[in-house]
Amino acid sequence: MPMASAQNLARTARLFHALADETRLRIVESLCEGEQCVCELTNLLKTSQSLLSFHLKTLKEAGLVQDRREGRWIYYTLQAEGFDEIKDAMDALGHSHRGIRARVARCR
């Protein structure tokens, strides 16, 4: 994903923002093991359902998790495409970073 356009930059910022919280990182880590019900996540993270819902909404709006309803329960899973976008953004940043060392060396 080229980092040039404002739209790409805004999207990348939203993805990184979604991961810039310890609780959301713990949610992602837990979902790496597979689909989980919101009640399982609440117990695992020892947090209120309202706070967990806020974090899950942030991850969902960023495209990092998806949900499905089964009866009265909501189950969450990771959305691979969102993490592919993060990898692409990191690759683009890494590629840009290679030239930084040369530019800094020229300034000395």
PDB file of C-alpha atoms in Angstrom:
ATOM      1  CA  MET A   1       0.000   0.000   0.000  1.00  0.00           C
ATOM      2  CA  PRO A   2       1.714   3.204  -1.110  1.00  0.00           C
ATOM      3  CA  MET A   3       1.703   5.792   1.648  1.00  0.00           C
ATOM      4  CA  ALA A   4       1.401   8.748  -0.738  1.00  0.00           C
ATOM      5  CA  SER A   5      -2.281   9.663  -0.767  1.00  0.00           C
ATOM      6  CA  ALA A   6      -4.099  11.399   2.067  1.00  0.00           C
ATOM      7  CA  GLN A   7      -6.735   8.664   1.972  1.00  0.00           C
ATOM      8  CA  ASN A   8      -4.098   5.968   2.483  1.00  0.00           C
ATOM      9  CA  LEU A   9      -2.520   7.944   5.298  1.00  0.00           C
ATOM     10  CA  ALA A  10      -5.889   8.395   7.026  1.00  0.00           C
ATOM     11  CA  ARG A  11      -6.634   4.686   6.669  1.00  0.00           C
ATOM     12  CA  THR A  12      -3.220   3.742   8.040  1.00  0.00           C
ATOM     13  CA  ALA A  13      -3.668   6.128  10.973  1.00  0.00           C
ATOM     14  CA  ARG A  14      -7.058   4.533  11.782  1.00  0.00           C
ATOM     15  CA  LEU A  15      -5.514   1.055  11.737  1.00  0.00           C
ATOM     16  CA  PHE A  16      -2.644   2.051  14.023  1.00  0.00           C
ATOM     17  CA  HIS A  17      -5.001   3.941  16.328  1.00  0.00           C
ATOM     18  CA  ALA A  18      -7.104   0.808  16.713  1.00  0.00           C
ATOM     19  CA  LEU A  19      -4.026  -1.084  17.891  1.00  0.00           C
ATOM     20  CA  ALA A  20      -2.655   1.726  20.061  1.00  0.00           C
ATOM     21  CA  ASP A  21      -4.335   0.481  23.219  1.00  0.00           C
ATOM     22  CA  GLU A  22      -3.285  -2.344  25.530  1.00  0.00           C
ATOM     23  CA  THR A  23      -6.819  -3.690  25.922  1.00  0.00           C
ATOM     24  CA  ARG A  24      -7.381  -3.788  22.168  1.00  0.00           C
ATOM     25  CA  LEU A  25      -4.051  -5.545  21.698  1.00  0.00           C
ATOM     26  CA  ARG A  26      -5.119  -8.109  24.299  1.00  0.00           C
ATOM     27  CA  ILE A  27      -8.393  -8.609  22.412  1.00  0.00           C
ATOM     28  CA  VAL A  28      -6.498  -9.184  19.165  1.00  0.00           C
ATOM     29  CA  GLU A  29      -4.118 -11.568  20.913  1.00  0.00           C
ATOM     30  CA  SER A  30      -7.051 -13.527  22.307  1.00  0.00           C
ATOM     31  CA  LEU A  31      -8.819 -13.656  18.936  1.00  0.00           C
ATOM     32  CA  CYS A  32      -5.659 -15.085  17.353  1.00  0.00           C
ATOM     33  CA  GLU A  33      -6.757 -18.344  18.965  1.00  0.00           C
ATOM     34  CA  GLY A  34     -10.067 -18.223  17.093  1.00  0.00           C
ATOM     35  CA  GLU A  35     -13.597 -16.906  17.312  1.00  0.00           C
ATOM     36  CA  GLN A  36     -14.793 -15.864  20.753  1.00  0.00           C
ATOM     37  CA  CYS A  37     -18.068 -14.795  22.278  1.00  0.00           C
ATOM     38  CA  VAL A  38     -18.197 -11.374  23.881  1.00  0.00           C
ATOM     39  CA  CYS A  39     -18.912 -13.084  27.222  1.00  0.00           C
ATOM     40  CA  GLU A  40     -15.664 -15.070  26.907  1.00  0.00           C
ATOM     41  CA  LEU A  41     -13.725 -11.901  26.176  1.00  0.00           C
ATOM     42  CA  THR A  42     -15.339 -10.128  29.126  1.00  0.00           C
ATOM     43  CA  ASN A  43     -14.251 -12.909  31.481  1.00  0.00           C
ATOM     44  CA  LEU A  44     -10.799 -13.225  29.979  1.00  0.00           C
ATOM     45  CA  LEU A  45     -10.030  -9.505  30.084  1.00  0.00           C
ATOM     46  CA  LYS A  46     -11.806  -8.925  33.400  1.00  0.00           C
ATOM     47  CA  THR A  47     -13.498  -5.793  32.096  1.00  0.00           C
ATOM     48  CA  SER A  48     -17.039  -4.494  31.909  1.00  0.00           C
ATOM     49  CA  GLN A  49     -19.106  -5.322  28.873  1.00  0.00           C
ATOM     50  CA  SER A  50     -19.597  -1.630  28.072  1.00  0.00           C
ATOM     51  CA  LEU A  51     -15.833  -0.967  28.016  1.00  0.00           C
ATOM     52  CA  LEU A  52     -15.232  -4.124  25.991  1.00  0.00           C
ATOM     53  CA  SER A  53     -17.939  -3.080  23.532  1.00  0.00           C
ATOM     54  CA  PHE A  54     -16.191   0.270  23.042  1.00  0.00           C
ATOM     55  CA  HIS A  55     -12.891  -1.451  22.233  1.00  0.00           C
ATOM     56  CA  LEU A  56     -14.532  -4.010  19.952  1.00  0.00           C
ATOM     57  CA  LYS A  57     -16.343  -1.213  18.101  1.00  0.00           C
ATOM     58  CA  THR A  58     -13.024   0.566  17.531  1.00  0.00           C
ATOM     59  CA  LEU A  59     -11.437  -2.625  16.171  1.00  0.00           C
ATOM     60  CA  LYS A  60     -14.491  -3.359  14.033  1.00  0.00           C
ATOM     61  CA  GLU A  61     -14.651   0.151  12.541  1.00  0.00           C
ATOM     62  CA  ALA A  62     -10.972  -0.162  11.632  1.00  0.00           C
ATOM     63  CA  GLY A  63     -11.716  -3.414   9.821  1.00  0.00           C
ATOM     64  CA  LEU A  64      -9.631  -5.564  12.166  1.00  0.00           C
ATOM     65  CA  VAL A  65     -12.442  -7.696  13.602  1.00  0.00           C
ATOM     66  CA  GLN A  66     -15.815  -8.839  12.387  1.00  0.00           C
ATOM     67  CA  ASP A  67     -18.787 -10.088  14.307  1.00  0.00           C
ATOM     68  CA  ARG A  68     -21.690 -12.439  13.840  1.00  0.00           C
ATOM     69  CA  ARG A  69     -24.805 -12.856  15.908  1.00  0.00           C
ATOM     70  CA  GLU A  70     -26.032 -16.235  17.080  1.00  0.00           C
ATOM     71  CA  GLY A  71     -29.174 -15.884  19.141  1.00  0.00           C
ATOM     72  CA  ARG A  72     -28.438 -13.330  21.835  1.00  0.00           C
ATOM     73  CA  TRP A  73     -24.668 -13.778  21.657  1.00  0.00           C
ATOM     74  CA  ILE A  74     -22.192 -11.958  19.452  1.00  0.00           C
ATOM     75  CA  TYR A  75     -19.038 -13.743  18.327  1.00  0.00           C
ATOM     76  CA  TYR A  76     -15.902 -11.956  17.131  1.00  0.00           C
ATOM     77  CA  THR A  77     -13.110 -13.036  14.807  1.00  0.00           C
ATOM     78  CA  LEU A  78     -10.100 -11.320  13.306  1.00  0.00           C
ATOM     79  CA  GLN A  79     -10.464  -9.912   9.817  1.00  0.00           C
ATOM     80  CA  ALA A  80      -7.351 -10.885   7.861  1.00  0.00           C
ATOM     81  CA  GLU A  81      -7.669  -8.096   5.300  1.00  0.00           C
ATOM     82  CA  GLY A  82      -7.173  -5.417   7.950  1.00  0.00           C
ATOM     83  CA  PHE A  83      -3.980  -7.046   9.172  1.00  0.00           C
ATOM     84  CA  ASP A  84      -2.788  -7.385   5.575  1.00  0.00           C
ATOM     85  CA  GLU A  85      -3.205  -3.610   5.257  1.00  0.00           C
ATOM     86  CA  ILE A  86      -1.100  -3.095   8.396  1.00  0.00           C
ATOM     87  CA  LYS A  87       1.624  -5.335   6.986  1.00  0.00           C
ATOM     88  CA  ASP A  88       1.559  -3.431   3.693  1.00  0.00           C
ATOM     89  CA  ALA A  89       1.800  -0.102   5.542  1.00  0.00           C
ATOM     90  CA  MET A  90       4.739  -1.371   7.594  1.00  0.00           C
ATOM     91  CA  ASP A  91       6.447  -2.633   4.443  1.00  0.00           C
ATOM     92  CA  ALA A  92       5.951   0.776   2.821  1.00  0.00           C
ATOM     93  CA  LEU A  93       7.347   2.537   5.877  1.00  0.00           C
ATOM     94  CA  GLY A  94      10.286   0.132   5.982  1.00  0.00           C
ATOM     95  CA  HIS A  95      11.017   0.788   2.343  1.00  0.00           C
ATOM     96  CA  SER A  96      10.941   4.554   2.964  1.00  0.00           C
ATOM     97  CA  HIS A  97      13.133   4.097   6.035  1.00  0.00           C
ATOM     98  CA  ARG A  98      16.015   2.593   4.034  1.00  0.00           C
ATOM     99  CA  GLY A  99      16.759   5.943   2.437  1.00  0.00           C
ATOM    100  CA  ILE A 100      16.771   7.774   5.765  1.00  0.00           C
ATOM    101  CA  ARG A 101      20.154   6.399   6.838  1.00  0.00           C
ATOM    102  CA  ALA A 102      21.758   7.615   3.631  1.00  0.00           C
ATOM    103  CA  ARG A 103      20.193  11.073   3.976  1.00  0.00           C
ATOM    104  CA  VAL A 104      21.274  11.355   7.624  1.00  0.00           C
ATOM    105  CA  ALA A 105      24.831  10.275   6.712  1.00  0.00           C
ATOM    106  CA  ARG A 106      24.984  13.042   4.077  1.00  0.00           C
ATOM    107  CA  CYS A 107      24.034  15.624   6.723  1.00  0.00           C
ATOM    108  CA  ARG A 108      27.033  14.837   8.915  1.00  0.00           C
TER     109      ARG A 108
END
